XYZ file of C-alpha atoms in Angstrom:
365
model
C 119.268 75.222 144.201
C 118.775 73.054 141.087
C 114.979 73.524 141.325
C 115.374 77.318 141.542
C 117.672 77.284 138.541
C 115.119 75.311 136.520
C 112.358 77.788 137.416
C 114.614 80.668 136.412
C 115.530 78.998 133.105
C 111.849 78.235 132.412
C 110.971 81.888 133.069
C 113.708 83.071 130.701
C 112.507 80.616 128.044
C 108.921 81.887 128.348
C 110.113 85.481 128.008
C 112.159 84.561 124.936
C 109.156 82.767 123.419
C 107.018 85.856 124.018
C 109.646 88.072 122.380
C 109.868 85.690 119.431
C 106.076 85.791 119.081
C 106.004 89.604 119.197
C 108.807 89.839 116.625
C 107.009 87.320 114.420
C 103.766 89.297 114.624
C 105.626 92.523 113.805
C 107.255 90.899 110.779
C 103.886 89.534 109.634
C 102.280 92.958 110.038
C 105.092 94.666 108.113
C 104.907 92.100 105.296
C 101.100 92.431 105.159
C 101.305 96.246 105.133
C 104.013 96.170 102.466
C 102.038 93.834 100.219
C 98.901 95.976 100.589
C 100.909 99.095 99.755
C 102.502 97.452 96.731
C 99.113 96.305 95.394
C 97.613 99.772 95.850
C 100.657 101.408 94.219
C 100.210 99.155 91.188
C 96.549 100.199 90.986
C 97.554 103.859 90.644
C 100.240 103.087 88.062
C 103.525 102.476 89.919
C 105.256 99.317 88.737
C 107.733 98.586 91.528
C 108.046 98.558 95.303
C 109.513 101.658 96.912
C 110.379 103.287 100.207
C 106.720 104.310 100.383
C 105.554 100.697 100.129
C 108.246 99.279 102.454
C 108.293 101.661 105.439
C 106.031 100.406 108.241
C 104.585 103.871 108.879
C 103.684 104.456 105.244
C 100.434 103.937 103.394
C 99.657 104.206 99.699
C 96.280 105.924 99.408
C 93.406 104.452 97.419
C 91.601 107.006 95.219
C 88.220 106.376 96.861
C 89.212 107.795 100.274
C 88.097 111.237 101.428
C 90.659 113.541 102.991
C 88.960 113.106 106.378
C 89.366 109.325 106.059
C 92.997 109.716 104.965
C 93.794 111.893 107.970
C 92.040 109.514 110.399
C 93.437 106.277 108.919
C 97.001 107.620 109.112
C 96.689 109.091 112.621
C 97.058 112.659 111.431
C 93.790 113.811 113.042
C 95.259 115.098 116.297
C 96.066 118.473 117.769
C 99.508 119.178 119.128
C 99.221 121.290 122.258
C 101.630 123.111 124.500
C 102.001 121.876 128.044
C 103.467 124.204 130.623
C 104.996 123.128 133.882
C 108.321 121.507 133.007
C 110.428 120.718 136.071
C 113.746 119.142 136.958
C 115.216 117.961 140.239
C 118.218 119.868 141.555
C 120.977 118.420 143.749
C 118.674 118.799 146.791
C 115.957 116.770 145.049
C 113.791 119.890 144.823
C 111.630 120.482 141.761
C 112.713 123.546 139.781
C 110.489 124.919 137.015
C 112.008 125.289 133.532
C 110.752 128.576 132.100
C 112.551 128.768 128.739
C 111.137 125.545 127.266
C 107.722 124.030 126.565
C 106.445 120.493 126.110
C 104.504 119.617 122.951
C 101.936 116.848 123.493
C 99.767 114.785 121.138
C 96.336 115.717 122.472
C 94.821 112.386 121.406
C 97.411 109.964 122.783
C 99.360 112.002 125.330
C 102.596 111.224 123.494
C 105.424 113.664 124.202
C 106.424 115.015 120.788
C 109.019 117.660 121.587
C 110.557 119.917 124.239
C 111.477 123.036 122.239
C 112.142 126.591 123.349
C 109.169 128.848 124.004
C 109.677 130.594 120.643
C 108.744 127.392 118.783
C 105.354 127.622 117.034
C 103.317 124.503 116.314
C 102.174 123.904 112.742
C 99.007 121.857 113.109
C 98.513 119.098 110.540
C 94.997 120.440 110.065
C 96.531 123.534 108.425
C 98.187 121.359 105.756
C 94.939 119.458 105.342
C 93.058 122.690 104.579
C 95.722 123.707 102.047
C 95.374 120.370 100.236
C 91.564 120.604 100.381
C 91.664 124.069 98.800
C 93.430 122.688 95.694
C 91.779 119.261 95.638
C 90.703 119.835 92.032
C 94.391 120.073 91.052
C 96.116 117.422 93.203
C 95.522 113.906 94.558
C 97.050 112.418 97.714
C 99.087 109.319 96.789
C 100.843 108.338 100.014
C 101.381 109.284 103.647
C 104.472 108.546 105.720
C 103.833 108.957 109.443
C 107.190 108.647 111.209
C 106.540 107.946 114.914
C 103.788 110.623 114.903
C 106.606 113.198 114.906
C 107.554 113.626 111.240
C 105.219 113.515 108.273
C 105.641 113.200 104.495
C 102.481 113.760 102.443
C 102.929 112.927 98.764
C 100.436 114.340 96.280
C 100.496 114.253 92.488
C 99.452 117.091 90.186
C 96.489 115.810 88.209
C 97.279 115.238 84.511
C 100.989 116.037 85.007
C 102.132 112.702 83.622
C 103.949 111.941 80.387
C 105.875 109.158 78.666
C 109.616 109.546 78.192
C 109.800 106.232 76.360
C 106.948 103.878 75.461
C 105.212 102.732 78.658
C 107.772 104.651 80.732
C 105.879 107.607 82.252
C 107.050 110.269 84.680
C 104.632 111.875 87.120
C 104.978 115.241 88.871
C 104.412 115.403 92.608
C 104.005 118.028 95.307
C 105.384 116.730 98.601
C 104.539 118.314 101.945
C 107.039 117.647 104.753
C 106.710 118.736 108.364
C 107.637 117.672 111.878
C 106.621 118.072 115.492
C 110.074 117.219 116.899
C 112.144 120.091 115.404
C 114.003 117.660 113.123
C 112.821 119.537 110.035
C 110.803 122.662 109.384
C 107.899 122.713 106.971
C 109.040 122.004 103.407
C 107.176 121.852 100.122
C 108.947 120.203 97.181
C 108.034 119.690 93.524
C 109.528 116.403 92.349
C 109.321 114.081 89.363
C 108.923 110.311 89.853
C 109.526 107.595 87.293
C 106.534 105.258 87.584
C 108.229 102.227 86.008
C 110.657 101.794 88.896
C 109.238 104.259 91.498
C 112.475 106.279 91.380
C 112.610 109.791 92.746
C 114.131 111.765 89.912
C 115.287 115.381 90.229
C 113.651 118.388 91.794
C 111.633 120.397 89.286
C 113.803 122.870 87.385
C 113.639 126.488 88.652
C 111.711 125.274 91.701
C 113.589 125.438 94.989
C 112.060 123.797 98.055
C 109.871 126.182 100.014
C 110.964 125.857 103.639
C 109.586 127.599 106.718
C 110.884 127.428 110.260
C 108.551 126.952 113.220
C 108.278 130.650 114.029
C 105.151 132.734 114.645
C 104.626 133.298 110.909
C 104.636 129.634 109.844
C 100.864 129.041 109.879
C 100.170 132.138 107.774
C 102.914 131.236 105.301
C 101.591 127.698 104.817
C 98.006 128.962 104.429
C 99.125 131.135 101.483
C 100.746 128.213 99.611
C 97.870 127.665 97.119
C 98.604 131.137 95.714
C 102.247 130.324 94.905
C 102.319 126.606 94.035
C 103.220 126.138 90.374
C 100.646 123.874 88.730
C 101.938 124.882 85.288
C 101.448 121.916 82.961
C 103.298 123.768 80.185
C 106.458 123.721 82.309
C 105.931 119.996 82.961
C 105.717 119.335 79.193
C 108.995 121.217 78.707
C 110.657 119.101 81.393
C 109.376 115.894 79.758
C 111.158 117.038 76.598
C 114.414 117.224 78.600
C 113.983 113.638 79.786
C 113.258 112.572 76.198
C 116.375 114.366 75.003
C 118.396 112.368 77.556
C 116.808 109.122 76.324
C 117.909 109.940 72.763
C 121.426 111.005 73.785
C 123.647 107.984 73.136
C 126.719 107.810 75.383
C 129.774 105.582 75.778
C 130.742 103.613 78.869
C 133.723 105.938 79.244
C 131.403 108.965 79.317
C 129.263 107.225 81.936
C 132.320 106.557 84.100
C 133.471 110.173 83.817
C 130.000 111.376 84.820
C 129.966 109.131 87.901
C 133.458 110.366 88.805
C 132.344 113.993 88.599
C 129.098 113.380 90.459
C 130.914 111.986 93.496
C 134.227 113.845 93.288
C 133.721 115.391 96.748
C 133.798 111.875 98.203
C 137.069 110.704 96.640
C 139.109 113.580 95.210
C 142.203 114.520 97.279
C 141.436 111.734 99.775
C 143.387 108.599 100.662
C 142.684 104.955 101.467
C 144.764 103.396 104.238
C 146.039 100.034 103.023
C 148.088 99.059 106.086
C 147.614 100.792 109.432
C 150.640 99.210 111.094
C 153.006 100.176 108.285
C 151.118 103.454 107.728
C 150.677 102.727 104.047
C 148.043 104.446 101.930
C 147.085 105.216 98.337
C 144.973 107.870 96.598
C 141.246 107.226 96.828
C 139.321 106.784 93.556
C 135.655 106.731 92.657
C 135.914 102.940 92.438
C 136.397 102.826 96.231
C 132.959 104.330 96.863
C 130.286 101.916 98.064
C 127.737 103.165 95.515
C 129.915 102.934 92.389
C 129.643 99.202 91.704
C 125.884 99.132 92.301
C 125.294 102.131 90.038
C 127.410 100.540 87.300
C 125.408 97.314 87.573
C 122.170 99.325 87.483
C 123.417 101.035 84.325
C 124.040 97.697 82.602
C 120.467 96.660 83.465
C 119.126 99.947 82.089
C 121.184 99.499 78.899
C 119.492 96.123 78.319
C 116.066 97.761 78.711
C 116.440 101.234 77.175
C 119.856 101.456 75.488
C 123.154 103.095 76.367
C 121.984 106.680 76.806
C 122.059 109.529 79.319
C 118.548 108.686 80.557
C 119.664 105.148 81.440
C 122.625 106.510 83.397
C 120.450 108.965 85.335
C 117.997 106.150 86.118
C 120.857 103.931 87.347
C 121.845 106.654 89.812
C 118.309 107.480 90.948
C 117.526 103.762 91.383
C 120.455 103.434 93.780
C 119.263 106.304 95.969
C 115.604 105.297 95.762
C 116.047 101.571 96.439
C 119.565 100.458 97.391
C 121.311 103.028 99.583
C 121.569 102.052 103.234
C 124.008 101.379 106.023
C 125.072 97.785 106.675
C 124.586 98.476 110.383
C 120.844 98.883 109.908
C 119.154 95.514 109.505
C 115.529 96.656 109.208
C 114.444 97.170 105.598
C 111.664 99.419 106.870
C 114.159 101.670 108.650
C 116.413 101.760 105.583
C 113.402 102.869 103.533
C 112.664 105.680 105.991
C 116.266 106.921 105.903
C 116.374 106.821 102.099
C 113.141 108.809 101.886
C 114.276 111.562 104.230
C 117.748 111.687 102.664
C 116.250 112.028 99.171
C 113.798 114.724 100.217
C 115.963 116.997 102.347
C 119.310 115.305 102.879
C 122.548 114.869 100.960
C 120.978 112.604 98.337
C 118.594 115.361 97.240
C 121.501 117.433 95.907
C 123.054 114.363 94.252
C 119.826 113.534 92.381
C 119.578 117.110 91.140
C 123.232 117.189 90.077
C 122.866 113.825 88.346
C 120.239 115.251 85.983
C 122.404 118.296 85.226
C 125.453 116.164 84.412
C 123.528 113.661 82.310
C 121.943 116.487 80.298
C 125.395 117.973 79.716
C 127.072 114.821 78.341
């Protein structure tokens, strides 16, 4: 009995050692990938780490790569195909065919990507590739985020759409292509400004709503026509740079900054309560100071004040830095996973609206 127990314990120890080795290798790979991404990002002008450098499925693209190499190196060079013949077992253990749904398969790996209804239309990644190729004289691919081969974020910059707000503090305009194979998001195209000093996602370009298409029969044709409607207008970019410069010159007080933060997040605290004692059923009105982001944004603002002065631009940067670098649930331990969530939240989640509103409020101070 003792001998059997020792064998069992030895087996468990070996398994644990193997798991530790695998985890160690994964951490080493993630660190190596992150460092490579950070170095490449610095080469193209970004001066900080970001969600794009941290997420394990992300790669910053070197300028010398062809689009074919980019697609292959980031595992985008596959066809998604429909697979008929979905079945389930009924209570008699008989196989019953499911006729209203289809399986979507990665033709290269066999990975199951989705089980949508029959009306779902696949948008092949090759279609987006051809769109980017058709305007390759106007844009450059900067990064790819491949999320489990099911969701994809392709960040491109508009060539020559870059300008300083302050000395050595440039903003660059990007066109971001977002799509999925798992029905989590339709196709979306977004025009966004990024601050290169800290790799912050700023606001969505003024008068430019996200173009979003559902996976219906028309999606491929709609995406193919994108080059005709994308706004590459550098004049508009120069006007927007003037807005950022106006914010940088607009001196504000700490009280004005606090009032702006209050208004930005009023939906999260106004007319709400904080329970102070559950047993005694005691509570008090909730304030903006109770929000998890408030303290971090205030600290970010103090840092920005030291660097660029107490102005509206510093306040907007304090807010965008939080959503670009700091936001994340305490329950999620992986920094890579936090980076993924921040990216998707900023692009098409709740944070996207907050970043846009932040610019509006800071301009209005």
